[in-house]
Tab-separated table of C-alpha atoms in Angstrom:
chain	number	residue	atom	x	y	z
S	9	MET	CA	-157.868	-71.379	-208.613
S	10	ARG	CA	-156.416	-74.956	-207.518
S	11	GLN	CA	-152.847	-74.281	-207.713
S	12	PRO	CA	-152.747	-71.286	-205.300
S	13	PHE	CA	-155.003	-73.387	-203.139
S	14	LEU	CA	-152.472	-76.426	-203.009
S	15	ARG	CA	-149.442	-73.622	-202.385
S	16	ILE	CA	-151.165	-71.934	-199.341
S	17	ALA	CA	-152.064	-75.699	-197.940
S	18	THR	CA	-148.491	-76.980	-198.516
S	19	SER	CA	-147.133	-73.583	-196.850
S	20	GLY	CA	-149.515	-73.991	-194.066
S	21	LEU	CA	-148.481	-77.959	-193.414
S	22	LEU	CA	-144.692	-77.144	-193.644
S	23	ALA	CA	-145.539	-74.645	-190.858
S	24	ILE	CA	-147.003	-76.510	-188.418
S	25	LEU	CA	-144.650	-79.396	-189.304
S	26	LEU	CA	-141.419	-77.173	-188.271
S	27	ALA	CA	-143.206	-75.268	-185.126
S	28	ALA	CA	-143.384	-79.139	-183.975
S	29	CYS	CA	-139.922	-80.082	-184.343
S	30	GLY	CA	-138.186	-76.834	-183.250
S	31	GLY	CA	-137.322	-75.547	-186.681
S	32	GLY	CA	-137.244	-72.303	-188.467
S	33	GLY	CA	-133.971	-71.484	-186.585
S	34	GLY	CA	-135.917	-70.120	-183.347
S	35	GLY	CA	-134.601	-72.780	-181.179
S	36	GLY	CA	-137.923	-73.216	-179.005
S	37	GLY	CA	-138.699	-70.788	-176.017
S	38	ASP	CA	-139.553	-73.925	-174.028
S	39	GLN	CA	-135.959	-75.675	-174.669
S	40	GLN	CA	-134.197	-76.980	-170.943
S	41	VAL	CA	-131.251	-75.084	-170.214
S	42	GLY	CA	-128.618	-76.336	-167.383
S	43	PRO	CA	-127.479	-74.315	-164.354
S	44	ALA	CA	-125.368	-71.664	-165.517
S	45	ALA	CA	-125.076	-69.285	-162.291
S	46	ILE	CA	-124.825	-69.715	-158.380
S	47	GLN	CA	-125.734	-66.972	-156.236
S	48	VAL	CA	-125.563	-66.471	-152.228
S	49	VAL	CA	-128.947	-65.542	-151.410
S	50	SER	CA	-128.403	-65.129	-147.667
S	51	GLY	CA	-126.099	-66.212	-144.737
S	52	ASP	CA	-122.997	-65.147	-145.514
S	53	ALA	CA	-120.708	-62.812	-142.983
S	54	GLN	CA	-122.195	-63.865	-139.610
S	55	THR	CA	-120.120	-63.985	-136.607
S	56	GLY	CA	-120.806	-66.853	-134.145
S	57	VAL	CA	-119.325	-68.617	-130.989
S	58	VAL	CA	-116.945	-71.232	-132.123
S	59	GLY	CA	-118.438	-74.751	-132.366
S	60	ASN	CA	-122.215	-73.509	-132.488
S	61	GLU	CA	-124.477	-73.096	-135.206
S	62	LEU	CA	-124.825	-69.787	-136.851
S	63	PRO	CA	-128.562	-68.166	-136.365
S	64	VAL	CA	-129.109	-67.652	-140.139
S	65	ALA	CA	-129.163	-70.502	-142.672
S	66	LEU	CA	-126.880	-70.408	-146.011
S	67	THR	CA	-128.921	-70.114	-148.861
S	68	VAL	CA	-128.007	-69.907	-152.479
S	69	ARG	CA	-129.990	-69.648	-155.969
S	70	VAL	CA	-129.246	-71.211	-158.903
S	71	THR	CA	-129.834	-69.979	-162.427
S	72	ASP	CA	-129.918	-71.046	-166.164
S	73	ALA	CA	-128.239	-68.663	-169.036
S	74	SER	CA	-131.524	-66.289	-169.171
S	75	ALA	CA	-131.293	-65.937	-165.193
S	76	ARG	CA	-134.259	-68.401	-164.618
S	77	PRO	CA	-134.526	-70.319	-161.618
S	78	SER	CA	-132.733	-73.806	-162.303
S	79	VAL	CA	-135.393	-76.459	-160.661
S	80	GLY	CA	-133.766	-79.637	-159.486
S	81	ALA	CA	-130.203	-78.700	-159.405
S	82	THR	CA	-127.861	-80.608	-157.231
S	83	VAL	CA	-125.996	-78.390	-154.670
S	84	VAL	CA	-123.054	-79.836	-152.936
S	85	TRP	CA	-122.187	-77.951	-149.645
S	86	SER	CA	-118.382	-78.337	-147.902
S	87	THR	CA	-116.461	-76.714	-145.549
S	88	ALA	CA	-112.859	-75.458	-145.618
S	89	ALA	CA	-110.646	-77.508	-143.163
S	90	GLY	CA	-111.699	-76.819	-139.612
S	91	ALA	CA	-114.898	-74.738	-140.332
S	92	GLY	CA	-116.957	-77.013	-138.608
S	93	THR	CA	-120.387	-79.054	-140.479
S	94	VAL	CA	-123.324	-78.163	-142.954
S	95	THR	CA	-126.146	-79.845	-142.566
S	96	PRO	CA	-127.252	-81.484	-145.250
S	97	THR	CA	-124.131	-81.829	-147.220
S	98	THR	CA	-126.061	-81.690	-150.505
S	99	GLY	CA	-129.755	-80.263	-151.326
S	100	THR	CA	-131.756	-79.759	-154.661
S	101	THR	CA	-133.291	-76.456	-155.619
S	102	ASP	CA	-136.978	-75.638	-155.449
S	103	ASP	CA	-139.333	-73.668	-157.700
S	104	ASN	CA	-137.363	-70.949	-157.012
S	105	GLY	CA	-134.085	-72.458	-157.932
S	106	THR	CA	-132.841	-72.026	-154.107
S	107	THR	CA	-131.776	-74.390	-151.700
S	108	SER	CA	-130.572	-74.234	-148.078
S	109	ALA	CA	-128.018	-75.276	-145.582
S	110	ARG	CA	-127.318	-74.896	-141.814
S	111	TRP	CA	-123.820	-74.322	-140.663
S	112	ALA	CA	-122.272	-74.874	-137.445
S	113	LEU	CA	-118.884	-73.409	-136.854
S	114	GLY	CA	-115.356	-75.311	-136.116
S	115	THR	CA	-113.430	-75.260	-133.216
S	116	VAL	CA	-110.760	-72.641	-134.162
S	117	ALA	CA	-111.602	-68.985	-133.530
S	118	GLY	CA	-111.119	-66.894	-136.891
S	119	THR	CA	-112.738	-66.749	-140.212
S	120	GLN	CA	-114.126	-69.620	-141.472
S	121	ARG	CA	-115.430	-70.499	-145.185
S	122	VAL	CA	-118.139	-73.251	-146.957
S	123	SER	CA	-118.445	-73.229	-150.330
S	124	ALA	CA	-121.656	-74.665	-152.243
S	125	THR	CA	-121.129	-76.104	-155.897
S	126	VAL	CA	-123.102	-77.263	-158.619
S	127	ALA	CA	-121.140	-79.332	-161.061
S	128	GLY	CA	-119.664	-77.255	-164.312
S	129	ILE	CA	-119.961	-73.709	-162.705
S	130	PRO	CA	-118.369	-71.667	-160.197
S	131	ALA	CA	-118.944	-72.137	-156.662
S	132	ALA	CA	-120.373	-69.979	-154.625
S	133	GLN	CA	-118.458	-68.923	-151.195
S	134	PHE	CA	-119.541	-68.295	-147.599
S	135	THR	CA	-117.666	-67.013	-145.107
S	136	ALA	CA	-117.636	-66.418	-141.106
S	137	THR	CA	-115.947	-65.085	-138.298
S	138	ALA	CA	-115.968	-67.987	-135.182
S	139	THR	CA	-115.046	-65.933	-131.605
S	140	ALA	CA	-113.622	-67.370	-128.506
S	141	GLY	CA	-115.985	-69.221	-125.961
S	142	ALA	CA	-116.833	-69.034	-122.639
S	143	VAL	CA	-113.343	-68.859	-120.372
S	144	SER	CA	-112.499	-72.397	-119.393
S	145	ALA	CA	-108.923	-71.901	-118.040
S	146	VAL	CA	-106.460	-69.052	-117.213
S	147	VAL	CA	-102.704	-69.739	-117.441
S	148	VAL	CA	-99.995	-67.981	-115.813
S	149	THR	CA	-96.216	-67.540	-116.864
S	150	SER	CA	-93.713	-65.482	-115.406
S	151	PRO	CA	-90.106	-64.725	-117.217
S	152	SER	CA	-88.272	-66.329	-114.024
S	153	MET	CA	-89.455	-68.591	-112.016
S	154	GLN	CA	-86.782	-67.863	-109.165
S	155	PRO	CA	-86.408	-64.494	-109.440
S	156	TYR	CA	-84.187	-62.584	-106.780
S	157	GLU	CA	-85.189	-60.530	-103.808
S	158	GLY	CA	-85.822	-56.828	-104.800
S	159	ASP	CA	-87.318	-57.954	-108.513
S	160	THR	CA	-90.110	-56.898	-110.414
S	161	VAL	CA	-91.508	-59.322	-112.409
S	162	GLN	CA	-94.397	-58.786	-114.925
S	163	LEU	CA	-96.444	-61.644	-114.749
S	164	VAL	CA	-98.690	-62.487	-117.583
S	165	ALA	CA	-102.365	-64.534	-117.297
S	166	THR	CA	-103.830	-65.814	-120.780
S	167	VAL	CA	-107.608	-66.711	-120.599
S	168	ARG	CA	-108.565	-69.777	-123.082
S	169	ASP	CA	-112.213	-71.354	-123.709
S	170	GLU	CA	-112.732	-74.906	-123.771
S	171	PHE	CA	-111.274	-75.499	-127.275
S	172	GLY	CA	-107.741	-73.720	-126.398
S	173	ASN	CA	-108.625	-70.324	-128.134
S	174	THR	CA	-107.548	-67.491	-126.433
S	175	VAL	CA	-110.122	-65.113	-125.204
S	176	PRO	CA	-109.285	-61.632	-126.147
S	177	GLY	CA	-109.936	-58.318	-123.766
S	178	ALA	CA	-110.215	-60.650	-120.823
S	179	VAL	CA	-109.556	-59.147	-117.667
S	180	VAL	CA	-108.190	-60.859	-114.621
S	181	THR	CA	-108.210	-60.280	-110.865
S	182	TRP	CA	-104.548	-60.522	-109.357
S	183	SER	CA	-103.572	-62.092	-105.906
S	184	SER	CA	-100.807	-62.943	-103.924
S	185	ASP	CA	-100.870	-65.298	-101.276
S	186	ASP	CA	-97.973	-63.419	-99.144
S	187	PRO	CA	-99.117	-59.785	-99.842
S	188	GLU	CA	-96.869	-58.159	-97.223
S	189	HIS	CA	-93.377	-59.618	-99.044
S	190	PHE	CA	-94.504	-60.270	-102.020
S	191	PRO	CA	-97.488	-58.055	-103.419
S	192	VAL	CA	-98.796	-58.262	-107.073
S	193	SER	CA	-100.736	-55.198	-108.618
S	194	ALA	CA	-103.618	-55.115	-110.766
S	195	SER	CA	-101.939	-55.328	-113.710
S	196	GLY	CA	-99.937	-58.369	-112.876
S	197	ARG	CA	-96.958	-56.644	-111.800
S	198	LEU	CA	-95.090	-58.888	-108.644
S	199	ASP	CA	-92.760	-57.210	-106.463
S	200	THR	CA	-90.086	-59.611	-104.335
S	201	TRP	CA	-89.595	-57.891	-100.723
S	202	GLY	CA	-88.696	-61.121	-99.308
S	203	THR	CA	-87.299	-64.606	-100.157
S	204	GLY	CA	-89.057	-67.826	-100.241
S	205	ALA	CA	-92.052	-69.323	-102.001
S	206	VAL	CA	-94.838	-67.621	-103.267
S	207	THR	CA	-97.949	-68.079	-105.203
S	208	VAL	CA	-99.610	-65.841	-107.030
S	209	THR	CA	-103.313	-66.361	-108.802
S	210	ALA	CA	-105.309	-64.911	-111.839
S	211	THR	CA	-108.961	-64.941	-111.555
S	212	ILE	CA	-111.810	-64.724	-113.857
S	213	ASP	CA	-115.441	-65.530	-114.161
S	214	GLY	CA	-114.691	-67.761	-110.632
S	215	ILE	CA	-112.004	-69.907	-112.740
S	216	ASP	CA	-108.611	-69.238	-111.263
S	217	GLY	CA	-105.474	-69.771	-112.652
S	218	SER	CA	-101.908	-70.161	-110.586
S	219	LEU	CA	-98.346	-69.846	-110.437
S	220	GLN	CA	-95.858	-70.682	-107.743
S	221	LEU	CA	-92.396	-69.101	-108.049
S	222	SER	CA	-89.271	-69.203	-105.694
S	223	VAL	CA	-87.898	-66.252	-105.111
S	224	VAL	CA	-83.897	-66.370	-103.919
S	225	PRO	CA	-81.683	-64.056	-102.000
S	226	ILE	CA	-79.030	-62.305	-103.818
S	227	GLN	CA	-75.748	-62.993	-102.318
S	228	VAL	CA	-72.325	-61.694	-102.656
S	229	THR	CA	-69.307	-63.331	-102.615
S	230	VAL	CA	-66.207	-61.826	-101.247
S	231	THR	CA	-62.336	-63.434	-101.656
S	232	TYR	CA	-59.462	-62.076	-99.739
S	233	GLY	CA	-56.755	-64.616	-99.933
S	234	THR	CA	-57.782	-67.787	-99.883
S	235	ARG	CA	-60.972	-67.070	-97.814
S	236	GLN	CA	-64.161	-66.100	-99.036
S	237	ALA	CA	-67.188	-64.306	-97.654
S	238	VAL	CA	-70.980	-64.554	-98.804
S	239	PHE	CA	-73.588	-61.848	-98.012
S	240	ASP	CA	-76.936	-61.579	-98.599
């Protein structure tokens, strides 16, 4: 009876030692595993006005290889060129494996990007569409600054925000300082029924842009012998 008892006692002691050392080939259920993946939770694909903070915070979730929250992981936030600023620039994941940041868009209209990075794993990407801001300036251009009398000139008004972005879909109101001789249509088409200087103005939201043109007469020169005659 003594030998079987000793074998049982020895087996039990070995089992306790293996469990304490994490042996037995099981690897131990409480073994700590580092970050393996980072995913976007919210804040992607927003639209906002240039230079302004987006309404929804950017949030990511970091997990380990078993898809469990990775607590205490350091996440670095960074913007692409011209994409504004992210606050804070680094964050630490909470008990759910998440951390958040706020994004203020850059001043150039178009697609902007932010990356959330944890060392050693592929970054999570956020994109946003930045739209032009309120009207700040109107610029009027003409294909010719000295059209001839009788010409029709198509003027163009470019509407820009405070950062120089073109404001799409802006509709201006056109006016001429001499509508009798130089009328301008609602689409910016100028008719030159006289000669001399004319100032054409495009207006939107109380903001004006003006351009002065000099309309010159059409002159025809007739030469006969040694003499010339000029008609306009």
